[in-house]
mmCIF file of C-alpha atoms and ligand atoms in Angstrom:
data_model
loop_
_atom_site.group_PDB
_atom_site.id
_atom_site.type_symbol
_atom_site.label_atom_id
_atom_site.label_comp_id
_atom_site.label_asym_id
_atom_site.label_seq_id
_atom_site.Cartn_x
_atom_site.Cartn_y
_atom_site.Cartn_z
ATOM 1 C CA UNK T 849 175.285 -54.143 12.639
ATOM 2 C CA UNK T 850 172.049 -55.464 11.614
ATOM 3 C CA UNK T 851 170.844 -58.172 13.821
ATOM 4 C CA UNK T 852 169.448 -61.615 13.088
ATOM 5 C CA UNK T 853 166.581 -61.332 15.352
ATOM 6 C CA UNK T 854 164.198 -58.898 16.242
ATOM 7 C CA UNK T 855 165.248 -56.833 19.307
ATOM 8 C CA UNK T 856 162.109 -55.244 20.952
ATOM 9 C CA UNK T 857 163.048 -52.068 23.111
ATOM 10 C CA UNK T 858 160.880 -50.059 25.448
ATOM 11 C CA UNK T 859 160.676 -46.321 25.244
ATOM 12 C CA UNK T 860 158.044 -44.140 27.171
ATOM 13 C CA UNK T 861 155.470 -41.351 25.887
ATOM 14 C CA UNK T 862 158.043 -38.139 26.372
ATOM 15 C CA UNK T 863 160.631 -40.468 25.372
ATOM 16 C CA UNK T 864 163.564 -38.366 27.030
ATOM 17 C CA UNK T 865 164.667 -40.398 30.088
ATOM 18 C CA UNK T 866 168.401 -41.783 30.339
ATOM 19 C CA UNK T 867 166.835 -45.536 28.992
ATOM 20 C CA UNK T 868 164.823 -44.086 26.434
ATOM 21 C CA UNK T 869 167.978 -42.128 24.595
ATOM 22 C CA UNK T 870 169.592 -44.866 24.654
ATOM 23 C CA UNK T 871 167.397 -47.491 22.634
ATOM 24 C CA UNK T 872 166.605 -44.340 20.527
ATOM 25 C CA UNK T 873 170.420 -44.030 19.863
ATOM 26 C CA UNK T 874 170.582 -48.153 18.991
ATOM 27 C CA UNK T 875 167.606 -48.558 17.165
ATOM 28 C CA UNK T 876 169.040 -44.950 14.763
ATOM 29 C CA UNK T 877 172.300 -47.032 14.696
ATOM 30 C CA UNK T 878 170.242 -49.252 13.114
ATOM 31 C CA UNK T 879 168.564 -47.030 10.736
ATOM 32 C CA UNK T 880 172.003 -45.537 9.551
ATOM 33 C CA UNK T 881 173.228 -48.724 8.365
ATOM 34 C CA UNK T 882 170.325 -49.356 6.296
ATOM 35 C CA UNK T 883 168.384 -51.866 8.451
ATOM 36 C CA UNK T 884 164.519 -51.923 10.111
ATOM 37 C CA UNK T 885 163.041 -50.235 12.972
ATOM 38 C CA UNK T 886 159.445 -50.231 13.911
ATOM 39 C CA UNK T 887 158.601 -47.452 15.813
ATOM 40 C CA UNK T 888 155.641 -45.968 17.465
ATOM 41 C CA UNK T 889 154.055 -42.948 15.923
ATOM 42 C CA UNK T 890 150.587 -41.513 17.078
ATOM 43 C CA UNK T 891 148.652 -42.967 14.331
ATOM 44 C CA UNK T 892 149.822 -46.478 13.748
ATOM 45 C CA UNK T 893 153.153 -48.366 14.053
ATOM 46 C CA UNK T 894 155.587 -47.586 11.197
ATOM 47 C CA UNK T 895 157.967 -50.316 9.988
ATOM 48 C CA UNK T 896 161.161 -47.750 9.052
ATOM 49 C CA UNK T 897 164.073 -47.429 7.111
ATOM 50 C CA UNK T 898 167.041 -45.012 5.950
ATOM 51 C CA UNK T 899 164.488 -42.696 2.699
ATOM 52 C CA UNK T 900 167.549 -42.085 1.006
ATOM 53 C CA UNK T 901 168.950 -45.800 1.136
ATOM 54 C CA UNK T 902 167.513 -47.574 -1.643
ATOM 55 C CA UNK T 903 168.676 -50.963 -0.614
ATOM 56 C CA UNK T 904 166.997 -50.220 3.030
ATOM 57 C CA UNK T 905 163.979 -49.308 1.403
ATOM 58 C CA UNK T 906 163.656 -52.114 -0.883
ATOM 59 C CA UNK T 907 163.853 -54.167 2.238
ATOM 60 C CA UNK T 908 160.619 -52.450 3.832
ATOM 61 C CA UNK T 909 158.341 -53.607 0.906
ATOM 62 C CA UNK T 910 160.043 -57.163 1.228
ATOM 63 C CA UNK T 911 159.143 -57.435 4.909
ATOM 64 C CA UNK T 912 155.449 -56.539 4.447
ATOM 65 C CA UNK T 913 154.751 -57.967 1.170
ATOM 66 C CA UNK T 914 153.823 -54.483 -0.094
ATOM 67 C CA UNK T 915 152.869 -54.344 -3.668
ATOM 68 C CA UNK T 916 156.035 -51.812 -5.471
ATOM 69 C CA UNK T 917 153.492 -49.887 -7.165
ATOM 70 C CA UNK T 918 152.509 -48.512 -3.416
ATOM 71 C CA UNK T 919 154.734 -45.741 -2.501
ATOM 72 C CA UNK T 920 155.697 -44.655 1.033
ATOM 73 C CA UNK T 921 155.256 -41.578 3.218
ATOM 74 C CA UNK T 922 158.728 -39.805 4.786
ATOM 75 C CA UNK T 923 158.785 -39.031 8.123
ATOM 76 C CA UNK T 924 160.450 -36.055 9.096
ATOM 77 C CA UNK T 925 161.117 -34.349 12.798
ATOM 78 C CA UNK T 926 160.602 -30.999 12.251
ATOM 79 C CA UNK T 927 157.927 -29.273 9.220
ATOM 80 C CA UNK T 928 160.925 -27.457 7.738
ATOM 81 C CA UNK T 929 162.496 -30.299 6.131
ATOM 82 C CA UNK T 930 160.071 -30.525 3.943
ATOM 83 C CA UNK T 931 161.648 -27.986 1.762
ATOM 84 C CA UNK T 932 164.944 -30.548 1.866
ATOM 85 C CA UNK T 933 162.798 -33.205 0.106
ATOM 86 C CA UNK T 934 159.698 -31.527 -1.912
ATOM 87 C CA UNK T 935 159.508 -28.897 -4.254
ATOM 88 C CA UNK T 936 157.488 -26.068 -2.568
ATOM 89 C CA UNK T 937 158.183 -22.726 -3.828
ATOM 90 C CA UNK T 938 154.734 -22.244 -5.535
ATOM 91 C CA UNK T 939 152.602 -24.549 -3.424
ATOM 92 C CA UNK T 940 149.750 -22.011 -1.620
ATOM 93 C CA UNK T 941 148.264 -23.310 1.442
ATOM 94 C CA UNK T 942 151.226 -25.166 2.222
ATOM 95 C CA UNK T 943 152.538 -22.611 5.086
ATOM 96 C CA UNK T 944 149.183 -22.686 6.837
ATOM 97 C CA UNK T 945 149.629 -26.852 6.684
ATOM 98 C CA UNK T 946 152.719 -26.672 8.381
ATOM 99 C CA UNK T 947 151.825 -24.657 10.830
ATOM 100 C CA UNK T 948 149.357 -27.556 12.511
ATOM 101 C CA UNK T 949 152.730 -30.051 12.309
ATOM 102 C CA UNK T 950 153.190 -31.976 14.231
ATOM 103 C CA UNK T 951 149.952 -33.816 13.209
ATOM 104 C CA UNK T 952 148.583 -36.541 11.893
ATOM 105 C CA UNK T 953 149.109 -35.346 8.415
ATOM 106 C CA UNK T 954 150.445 -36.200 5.061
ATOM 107 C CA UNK T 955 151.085 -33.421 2.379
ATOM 108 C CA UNK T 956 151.739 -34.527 -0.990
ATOM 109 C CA UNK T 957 154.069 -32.454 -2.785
ATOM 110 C CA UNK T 958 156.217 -32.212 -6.087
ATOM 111 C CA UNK T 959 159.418 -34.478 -4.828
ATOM 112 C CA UNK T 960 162.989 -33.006 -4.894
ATOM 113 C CA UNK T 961 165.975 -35.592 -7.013
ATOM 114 C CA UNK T 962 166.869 -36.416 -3.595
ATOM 115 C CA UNK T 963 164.225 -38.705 -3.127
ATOM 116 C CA UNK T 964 164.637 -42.505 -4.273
ATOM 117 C CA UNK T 965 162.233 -43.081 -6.763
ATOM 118 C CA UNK T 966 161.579 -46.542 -4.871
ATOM 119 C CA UNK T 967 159.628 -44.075 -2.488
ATOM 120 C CA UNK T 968 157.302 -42.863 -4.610
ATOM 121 C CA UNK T 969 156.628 -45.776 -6.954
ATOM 122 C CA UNK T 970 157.654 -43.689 -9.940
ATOM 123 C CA UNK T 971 155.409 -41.097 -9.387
ATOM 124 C CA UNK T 972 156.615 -37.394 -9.477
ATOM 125 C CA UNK T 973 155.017 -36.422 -6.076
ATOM 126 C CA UNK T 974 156.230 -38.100 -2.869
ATOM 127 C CA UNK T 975 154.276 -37.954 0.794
ATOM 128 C CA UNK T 976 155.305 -36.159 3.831
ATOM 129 C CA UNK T 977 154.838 -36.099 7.358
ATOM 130 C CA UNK T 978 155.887 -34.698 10.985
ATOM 131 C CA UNK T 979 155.095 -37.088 13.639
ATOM 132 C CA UNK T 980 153.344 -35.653 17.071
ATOM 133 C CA UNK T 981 155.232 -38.784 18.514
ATOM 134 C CA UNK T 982 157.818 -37.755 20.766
ATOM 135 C CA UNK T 983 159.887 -41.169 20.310
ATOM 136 C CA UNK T 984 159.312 -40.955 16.457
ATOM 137 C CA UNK T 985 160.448 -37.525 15.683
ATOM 138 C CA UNK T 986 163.629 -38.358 18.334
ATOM 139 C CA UNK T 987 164.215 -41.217 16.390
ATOM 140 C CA UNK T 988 164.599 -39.525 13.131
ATOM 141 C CA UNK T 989 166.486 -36.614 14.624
ATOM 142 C CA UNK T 990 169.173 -39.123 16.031
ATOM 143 C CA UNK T 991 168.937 -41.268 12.659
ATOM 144 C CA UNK T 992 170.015 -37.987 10.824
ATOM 145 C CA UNK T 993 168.601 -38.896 7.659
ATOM 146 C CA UNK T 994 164.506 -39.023 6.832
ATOM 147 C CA UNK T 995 162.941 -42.258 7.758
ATOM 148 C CA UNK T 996 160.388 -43.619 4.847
ATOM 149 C CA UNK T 997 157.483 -45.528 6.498
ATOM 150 C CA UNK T 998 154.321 -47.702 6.088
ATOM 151 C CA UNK T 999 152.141 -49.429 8.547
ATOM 152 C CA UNK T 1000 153.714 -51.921 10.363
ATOM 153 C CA UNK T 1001 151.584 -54.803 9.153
ATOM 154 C CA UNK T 1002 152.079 -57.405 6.812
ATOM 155 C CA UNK T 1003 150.472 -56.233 3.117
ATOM 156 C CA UNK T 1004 146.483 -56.123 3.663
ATOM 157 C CA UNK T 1005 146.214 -56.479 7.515
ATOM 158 C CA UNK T 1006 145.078 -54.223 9.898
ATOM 159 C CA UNK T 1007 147.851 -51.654 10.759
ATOM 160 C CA UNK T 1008 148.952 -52.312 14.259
ATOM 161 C CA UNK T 1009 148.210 -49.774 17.050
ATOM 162 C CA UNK T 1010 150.284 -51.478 20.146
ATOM 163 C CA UNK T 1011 153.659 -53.543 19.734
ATOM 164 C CA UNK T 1012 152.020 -56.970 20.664
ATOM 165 C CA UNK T 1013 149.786 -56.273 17.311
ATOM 166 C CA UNK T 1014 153.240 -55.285 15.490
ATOM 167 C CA UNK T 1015 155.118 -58.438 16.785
ATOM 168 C CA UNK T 1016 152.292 -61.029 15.483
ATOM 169 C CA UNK T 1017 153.390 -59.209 11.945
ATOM 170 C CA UNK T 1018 156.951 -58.257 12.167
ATOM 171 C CA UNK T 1019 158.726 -60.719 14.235
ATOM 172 C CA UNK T 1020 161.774 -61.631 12.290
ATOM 173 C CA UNK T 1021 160.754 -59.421 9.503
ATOM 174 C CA UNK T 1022 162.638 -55.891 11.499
ATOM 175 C CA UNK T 1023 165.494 -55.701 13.129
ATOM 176 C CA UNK T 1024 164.228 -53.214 16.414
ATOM 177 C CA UNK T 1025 160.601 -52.934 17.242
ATOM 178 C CA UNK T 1026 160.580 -49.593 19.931
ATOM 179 C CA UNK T 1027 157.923 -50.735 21.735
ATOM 180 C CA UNK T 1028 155.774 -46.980 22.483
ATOM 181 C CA UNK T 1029 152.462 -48.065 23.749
ATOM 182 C CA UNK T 1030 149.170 -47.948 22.048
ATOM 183 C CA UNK T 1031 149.024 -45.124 19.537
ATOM 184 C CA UNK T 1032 146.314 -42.421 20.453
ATOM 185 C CA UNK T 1033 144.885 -41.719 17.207
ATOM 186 C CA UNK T 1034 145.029 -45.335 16.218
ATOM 187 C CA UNK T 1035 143.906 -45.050 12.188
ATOM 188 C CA UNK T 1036 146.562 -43.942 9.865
ATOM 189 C CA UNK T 1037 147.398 -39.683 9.059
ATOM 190 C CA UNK T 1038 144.784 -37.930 6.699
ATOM 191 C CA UNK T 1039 146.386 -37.827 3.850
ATOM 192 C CA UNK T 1040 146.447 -34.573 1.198
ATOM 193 C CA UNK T 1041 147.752 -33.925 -2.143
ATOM 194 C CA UNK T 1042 148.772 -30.093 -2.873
ATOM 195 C CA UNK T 1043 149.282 -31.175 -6.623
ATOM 196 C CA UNK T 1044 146.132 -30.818 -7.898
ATOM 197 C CA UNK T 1045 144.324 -27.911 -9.061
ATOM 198 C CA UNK T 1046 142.356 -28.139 -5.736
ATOM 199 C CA UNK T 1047 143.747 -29.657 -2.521
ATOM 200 C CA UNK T 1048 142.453 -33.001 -2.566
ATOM 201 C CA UNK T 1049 141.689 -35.635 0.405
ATOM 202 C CA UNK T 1050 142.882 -38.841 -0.506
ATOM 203 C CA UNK T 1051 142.854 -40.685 3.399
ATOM 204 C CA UNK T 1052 140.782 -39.349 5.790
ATOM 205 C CA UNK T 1053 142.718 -38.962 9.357
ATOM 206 C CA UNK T 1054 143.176 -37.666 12.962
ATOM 207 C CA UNK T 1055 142.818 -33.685 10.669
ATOM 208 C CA UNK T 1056 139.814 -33.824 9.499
ATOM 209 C CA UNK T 1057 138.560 -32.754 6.510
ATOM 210 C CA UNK T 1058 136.081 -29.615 8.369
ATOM 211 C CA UNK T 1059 139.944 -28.425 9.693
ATOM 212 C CA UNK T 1060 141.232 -28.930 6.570
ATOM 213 C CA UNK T 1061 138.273 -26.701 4.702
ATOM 214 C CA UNK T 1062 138.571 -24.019 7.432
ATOM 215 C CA UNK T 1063 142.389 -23.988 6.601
ATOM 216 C CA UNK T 1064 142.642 -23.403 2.590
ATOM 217 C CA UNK T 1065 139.070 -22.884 1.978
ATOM 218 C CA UNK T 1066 138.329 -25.477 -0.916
ATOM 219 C CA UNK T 1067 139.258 -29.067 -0.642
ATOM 220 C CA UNK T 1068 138.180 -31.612 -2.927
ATOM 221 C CA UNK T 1069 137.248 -35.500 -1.143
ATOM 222 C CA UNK T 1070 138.513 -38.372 -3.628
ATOM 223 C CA UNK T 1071 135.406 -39.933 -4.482
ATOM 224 C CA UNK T 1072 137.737 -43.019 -3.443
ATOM 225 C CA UNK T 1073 137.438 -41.968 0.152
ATOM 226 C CA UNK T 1074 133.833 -43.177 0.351
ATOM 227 C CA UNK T 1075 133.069 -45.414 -2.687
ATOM 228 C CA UNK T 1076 134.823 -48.627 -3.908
ATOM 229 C CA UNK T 1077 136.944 -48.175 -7.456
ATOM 230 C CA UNK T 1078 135.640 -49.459 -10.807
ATOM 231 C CA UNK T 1079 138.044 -51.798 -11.942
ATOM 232 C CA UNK T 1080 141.319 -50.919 -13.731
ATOM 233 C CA UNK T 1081 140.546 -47.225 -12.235
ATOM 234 C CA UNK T 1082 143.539 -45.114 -11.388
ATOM 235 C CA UNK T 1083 143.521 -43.157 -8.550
ATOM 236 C CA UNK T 1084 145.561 -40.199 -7.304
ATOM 237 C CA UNK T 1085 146.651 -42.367 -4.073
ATOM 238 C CA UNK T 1086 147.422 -45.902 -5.251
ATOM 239 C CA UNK T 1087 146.933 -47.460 -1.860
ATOM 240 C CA UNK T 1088 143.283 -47.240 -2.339
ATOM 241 C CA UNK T 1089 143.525 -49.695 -4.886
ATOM 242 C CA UNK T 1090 144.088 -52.585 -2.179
ATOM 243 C CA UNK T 1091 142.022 -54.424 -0.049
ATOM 244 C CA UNK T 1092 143.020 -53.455 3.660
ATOM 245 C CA UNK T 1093 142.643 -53.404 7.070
ATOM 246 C CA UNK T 1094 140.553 -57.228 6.400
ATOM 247 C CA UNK T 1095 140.878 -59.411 9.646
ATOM 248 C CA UNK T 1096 140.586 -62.915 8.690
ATOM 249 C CA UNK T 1097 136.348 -63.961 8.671
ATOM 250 C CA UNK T 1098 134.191 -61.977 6.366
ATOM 251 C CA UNK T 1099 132.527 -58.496 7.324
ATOM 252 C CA UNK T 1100 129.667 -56.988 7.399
ATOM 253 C CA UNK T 1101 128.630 -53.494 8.138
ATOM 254 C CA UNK T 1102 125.050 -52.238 9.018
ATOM 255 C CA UNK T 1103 123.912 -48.920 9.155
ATOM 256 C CA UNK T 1104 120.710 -46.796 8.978
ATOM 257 C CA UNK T 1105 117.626 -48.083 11.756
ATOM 258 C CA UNK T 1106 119.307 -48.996 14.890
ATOM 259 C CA UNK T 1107 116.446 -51.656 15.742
ATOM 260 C CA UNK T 1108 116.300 -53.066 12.718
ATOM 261 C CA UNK T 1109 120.195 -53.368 12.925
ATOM 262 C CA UNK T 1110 120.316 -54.867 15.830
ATOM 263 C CA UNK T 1111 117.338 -57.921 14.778
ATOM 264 C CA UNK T 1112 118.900 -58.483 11.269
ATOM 265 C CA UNK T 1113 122.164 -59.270 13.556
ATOM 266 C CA UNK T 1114 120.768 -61.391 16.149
ATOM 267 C CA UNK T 1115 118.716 -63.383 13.186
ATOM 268 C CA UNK T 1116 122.267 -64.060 11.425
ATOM 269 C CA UNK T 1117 123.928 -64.863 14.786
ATOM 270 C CA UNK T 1118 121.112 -67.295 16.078
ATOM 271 C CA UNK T 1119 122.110 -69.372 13.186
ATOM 272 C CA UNK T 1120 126.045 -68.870 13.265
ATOM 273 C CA UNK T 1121 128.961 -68.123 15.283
ATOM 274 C CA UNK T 1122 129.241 -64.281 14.862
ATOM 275 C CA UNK T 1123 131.285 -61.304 16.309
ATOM 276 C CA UNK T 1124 130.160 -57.656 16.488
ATOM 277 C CA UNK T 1125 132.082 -54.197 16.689
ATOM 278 C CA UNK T 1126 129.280 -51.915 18.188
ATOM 279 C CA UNK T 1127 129.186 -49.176 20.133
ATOM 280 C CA UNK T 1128 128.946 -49.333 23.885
ATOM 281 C CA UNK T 1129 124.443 -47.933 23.283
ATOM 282 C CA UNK T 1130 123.970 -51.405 21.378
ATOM 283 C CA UNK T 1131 125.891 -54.213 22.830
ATOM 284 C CA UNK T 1132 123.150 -55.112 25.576
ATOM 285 C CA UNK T 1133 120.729 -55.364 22.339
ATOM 286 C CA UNK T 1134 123.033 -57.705 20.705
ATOM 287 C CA UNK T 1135 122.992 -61.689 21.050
ATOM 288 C CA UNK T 1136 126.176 -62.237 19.811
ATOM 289 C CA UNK T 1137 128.590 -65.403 20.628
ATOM 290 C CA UNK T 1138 131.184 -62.056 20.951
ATOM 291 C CA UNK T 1139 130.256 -58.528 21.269
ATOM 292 C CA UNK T 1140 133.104 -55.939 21.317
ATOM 293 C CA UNK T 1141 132.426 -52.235 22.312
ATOM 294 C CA UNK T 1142 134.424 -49.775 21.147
ATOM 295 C CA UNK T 1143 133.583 -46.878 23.250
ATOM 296 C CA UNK T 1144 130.301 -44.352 23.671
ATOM 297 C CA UNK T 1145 128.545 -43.006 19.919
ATOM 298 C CA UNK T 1146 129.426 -39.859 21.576
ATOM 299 C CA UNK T 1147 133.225 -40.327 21.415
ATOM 300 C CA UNK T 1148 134.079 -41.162 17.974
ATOM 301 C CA UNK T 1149 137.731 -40.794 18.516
ATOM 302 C CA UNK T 1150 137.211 -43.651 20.944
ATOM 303 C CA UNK T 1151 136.283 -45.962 18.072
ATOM 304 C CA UNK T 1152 138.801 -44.802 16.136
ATOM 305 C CA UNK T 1153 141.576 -45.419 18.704
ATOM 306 C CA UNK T 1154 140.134 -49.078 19.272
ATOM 307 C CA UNK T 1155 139.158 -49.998 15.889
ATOM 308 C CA UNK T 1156 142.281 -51.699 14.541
ATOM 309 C CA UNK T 1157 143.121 -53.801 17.530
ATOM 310 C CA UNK T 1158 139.588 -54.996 17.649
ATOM 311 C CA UNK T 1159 139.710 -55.910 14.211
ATOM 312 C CA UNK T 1160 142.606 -58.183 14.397
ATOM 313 C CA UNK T 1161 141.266 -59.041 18.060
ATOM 314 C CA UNK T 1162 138.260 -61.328 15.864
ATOM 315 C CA UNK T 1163 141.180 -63.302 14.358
ATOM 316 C CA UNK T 1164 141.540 -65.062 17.708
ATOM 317 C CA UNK T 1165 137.869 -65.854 18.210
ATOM 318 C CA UNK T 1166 135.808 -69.078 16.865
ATOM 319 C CA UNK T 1167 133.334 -67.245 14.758
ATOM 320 C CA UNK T 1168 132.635 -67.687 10.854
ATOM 321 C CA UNK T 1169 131.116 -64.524 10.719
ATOM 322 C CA UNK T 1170 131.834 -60.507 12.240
ATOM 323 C CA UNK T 1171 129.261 -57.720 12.009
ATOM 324 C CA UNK T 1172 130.256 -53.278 12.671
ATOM 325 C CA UNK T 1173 128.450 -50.716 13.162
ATOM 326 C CA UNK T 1174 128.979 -47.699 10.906
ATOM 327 C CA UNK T 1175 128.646 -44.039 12.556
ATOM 328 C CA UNK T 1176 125.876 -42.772 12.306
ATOM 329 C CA UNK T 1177 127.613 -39.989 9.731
ATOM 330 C CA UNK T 1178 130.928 -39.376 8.101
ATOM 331 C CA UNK T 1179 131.814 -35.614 9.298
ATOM 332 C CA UNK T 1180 134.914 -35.585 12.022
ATOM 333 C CA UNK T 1181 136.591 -38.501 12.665
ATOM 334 C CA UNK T 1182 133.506 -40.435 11.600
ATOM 335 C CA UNK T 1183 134.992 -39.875 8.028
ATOM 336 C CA UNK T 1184 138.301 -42.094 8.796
ATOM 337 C CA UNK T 1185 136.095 -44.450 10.721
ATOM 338 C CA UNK T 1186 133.916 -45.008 8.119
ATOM 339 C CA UNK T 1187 136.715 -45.743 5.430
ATOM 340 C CA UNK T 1188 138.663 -47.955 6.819
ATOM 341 C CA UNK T 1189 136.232 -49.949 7.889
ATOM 342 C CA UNK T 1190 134.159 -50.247 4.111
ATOM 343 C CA UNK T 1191 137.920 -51.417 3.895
ATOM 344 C CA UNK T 1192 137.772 -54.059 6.190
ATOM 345 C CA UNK T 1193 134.595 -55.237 4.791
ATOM 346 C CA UNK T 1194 135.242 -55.030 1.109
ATOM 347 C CA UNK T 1195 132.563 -52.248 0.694
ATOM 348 C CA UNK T 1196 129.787 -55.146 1.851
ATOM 349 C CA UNK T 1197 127.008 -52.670 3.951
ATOM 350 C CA UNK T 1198 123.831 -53.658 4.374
ATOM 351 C CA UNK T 1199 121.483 -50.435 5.312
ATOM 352 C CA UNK T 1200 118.210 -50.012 6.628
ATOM 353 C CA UNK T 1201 116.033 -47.532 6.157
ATOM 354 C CA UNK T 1202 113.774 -45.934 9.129
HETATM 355 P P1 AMP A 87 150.698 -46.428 4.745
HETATM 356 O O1 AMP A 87 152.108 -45.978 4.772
HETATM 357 O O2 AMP A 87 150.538 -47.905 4.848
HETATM 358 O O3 AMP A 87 149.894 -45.630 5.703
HETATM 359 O O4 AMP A 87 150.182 -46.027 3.306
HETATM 360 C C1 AMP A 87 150.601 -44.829 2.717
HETATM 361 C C2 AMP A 87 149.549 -44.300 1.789
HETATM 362 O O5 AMP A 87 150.043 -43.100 1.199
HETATM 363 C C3 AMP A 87 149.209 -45.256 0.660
HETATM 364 O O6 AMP A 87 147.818 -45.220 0.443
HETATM 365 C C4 AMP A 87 149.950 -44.645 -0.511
HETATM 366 O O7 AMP A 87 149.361 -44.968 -1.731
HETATM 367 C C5 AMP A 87 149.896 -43.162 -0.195
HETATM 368 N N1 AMP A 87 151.014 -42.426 -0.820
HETATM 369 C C6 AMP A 87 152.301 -42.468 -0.460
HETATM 370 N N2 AMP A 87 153.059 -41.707 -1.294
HETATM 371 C C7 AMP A 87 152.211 -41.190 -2.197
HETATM 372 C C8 AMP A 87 152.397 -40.337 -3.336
HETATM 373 N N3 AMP A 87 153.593 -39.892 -3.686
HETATM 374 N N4 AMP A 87 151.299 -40.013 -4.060
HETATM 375 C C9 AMP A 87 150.083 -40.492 -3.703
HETATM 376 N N5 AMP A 87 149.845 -41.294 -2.645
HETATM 377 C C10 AMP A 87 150.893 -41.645 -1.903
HETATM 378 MG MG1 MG A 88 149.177 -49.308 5.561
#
């Protein structure tokens, strides 16, 4: 049973009323006989399929025109599967790891045979995660099996945060969408690698990298986190080798002098039709054709949460040009915020000083 076009089912935040079992039960029907389910986790949409079904999997990198050198992160529905799938006998700080799961967290660990090496692109480590979504980790319970996952999005988008986002990318591409509702963290799980000598950020995330260092004392950042990769370079992570999260007009971010922000943005958009992502302080100072807020500089998570669907929200609008705002610094949240979006604007900032 794998359909011929995409079915798009409804299932609530708890995800335990009589309705909501039963799309979860059809859309893990689905999963067992190696087809597609998108499903809502609290991060971003994941596009899904069987981990230990190499045909199913092959089909996820198909549907989003994912490079093969890119491997993907397992979902599981409870922390102690990750002993099923990863190698973890010597791995300190692991325990204390698990112990915050659910989360929006990816370990990295040494993977088991079990895993298909079409998972981890070769490599001898694969990713793993526990979902705080209550329809996700109920999906993969039901499926019986763990459920290897990226973003929902077509290879290079912005990961979708809300099924209408998912359905502009997937629509015909996946068999079920399980339509959740917007994700609360809305930017993808913090990823880190227990391999290393030193635990090692690769993706900052909904954990952030203070909890992280109050956790298993010293963490190393990837110097990929902030700054843009020399060419050729290898990384630890090879999704940081992509371009990502780009709507479709250029970007540029500003930082540093709020002022002098704010005039070099109404000199560019006097001359052009131009969109801004600002915070809710600056958008009466901007003279933009479109200004989009994105919540108080007080509530970072706010951005966060918004940032994705605003990003794909400039597709629809007539400008040539769209300007963000950076935070103001990269400790909490800020961290994630700030990635993604030197992401989104191939690493083009313009700052100015006070
Ligand atoms: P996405 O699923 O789209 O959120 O992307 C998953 C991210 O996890 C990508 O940046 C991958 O490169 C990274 N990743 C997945 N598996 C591994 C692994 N075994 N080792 C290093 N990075 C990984
Ligand atoms: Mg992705």
């Amino acid at each position: 049973m794998i359909l011929e076009k995409t079915k798009v089912l409804k299932v609530s935040k708890s995800a335990d009323t009589k309705e909501d079992l039963q799309n979860l039960y059809f859309a893990a029907e689905i999963i067992k006989k190696g087809g597609l389910v998108v499903f809502p986790t609290e991060t971003v949409y994941g596009l899904g399929a069987n981990a230990l079904d190499e045909k199913a999997v092959r089909k996820i990198y198909e549907a989003k025109g994912r490079p093969q050198n890119n491997p993907l992160i397992i979902h599981l529905s409870k922390s102690d599967d990750i002993d099923l799938y990863c190698e973890t006998g010597k791995i300190e700080g692991l325990d204390a790891l698990k112990a915050l799961m659910p989360a929006p967290l990816t370990v990295i660990l040494p993977a088991k045979p079990v895993i298909p090496s079409v998972i981890t692109a070769g490599l001898p480590n694969v990713a793993a995660r526990v979902p705080m979504s209550a329809a996700a980790r109920k999906l993969i319970e039901l499926s019986g099996v763990p459920i290897a996952a990226p973003s929902a999005n077509l290879s290079g988008k912005p990961s979708p945060t809300c099924a209408k986002h998912v359905l502009e990318d997937m629509d015909g591409r996946a068999d079920v969408i399980i339509d959740g509702g917007d994700c609360e963290v809305g930017v993808e799980s913090t990823i880190i690698t227990l391999c290393e000598e030193v635990p090692t950020l690769l993706r900052p995330g909904g954990i952030t990298f203070e909890k992280l260092c109050s956790i298993l004392g010293e963490v190393h950042m990837s110097h990929a986190v902030l700054e843009s990769l020399k060419p050729g370079e290898q990384v630890l992570s090879p999704g940081m080798m992509y371009r990502h999260y780009a709507p479709e007009r250029p970007v540029e971010l500003v930082k540093g002098n709020r002022m002098k922000c704010v005039d070099y943005i109404n000199t560019r958009s006097s001359k052009e039709d131009c969109a801004v992502i600002c915070y809710d302080e600056q958008a009466p100072l901007l003279k933009c054709k479109y200004v989009l807020t994105a919540g108080s500089e007080k509530d970072n998570q706010a951005y966060a949460s918004k940032l994705f669907s605003m990003l794909r929200d400039t597709n629809s609008l007539d400008v040539s040009y769209i300007f963000a705002f950076l935070p103001v610094d990269t400790t909490g949240i800020s961290l994630a915020i700030y990635n993604r979006l030197l992401r989104a604007a191939g690493f083009n900032v313009k700052t100015f000083d006070d």
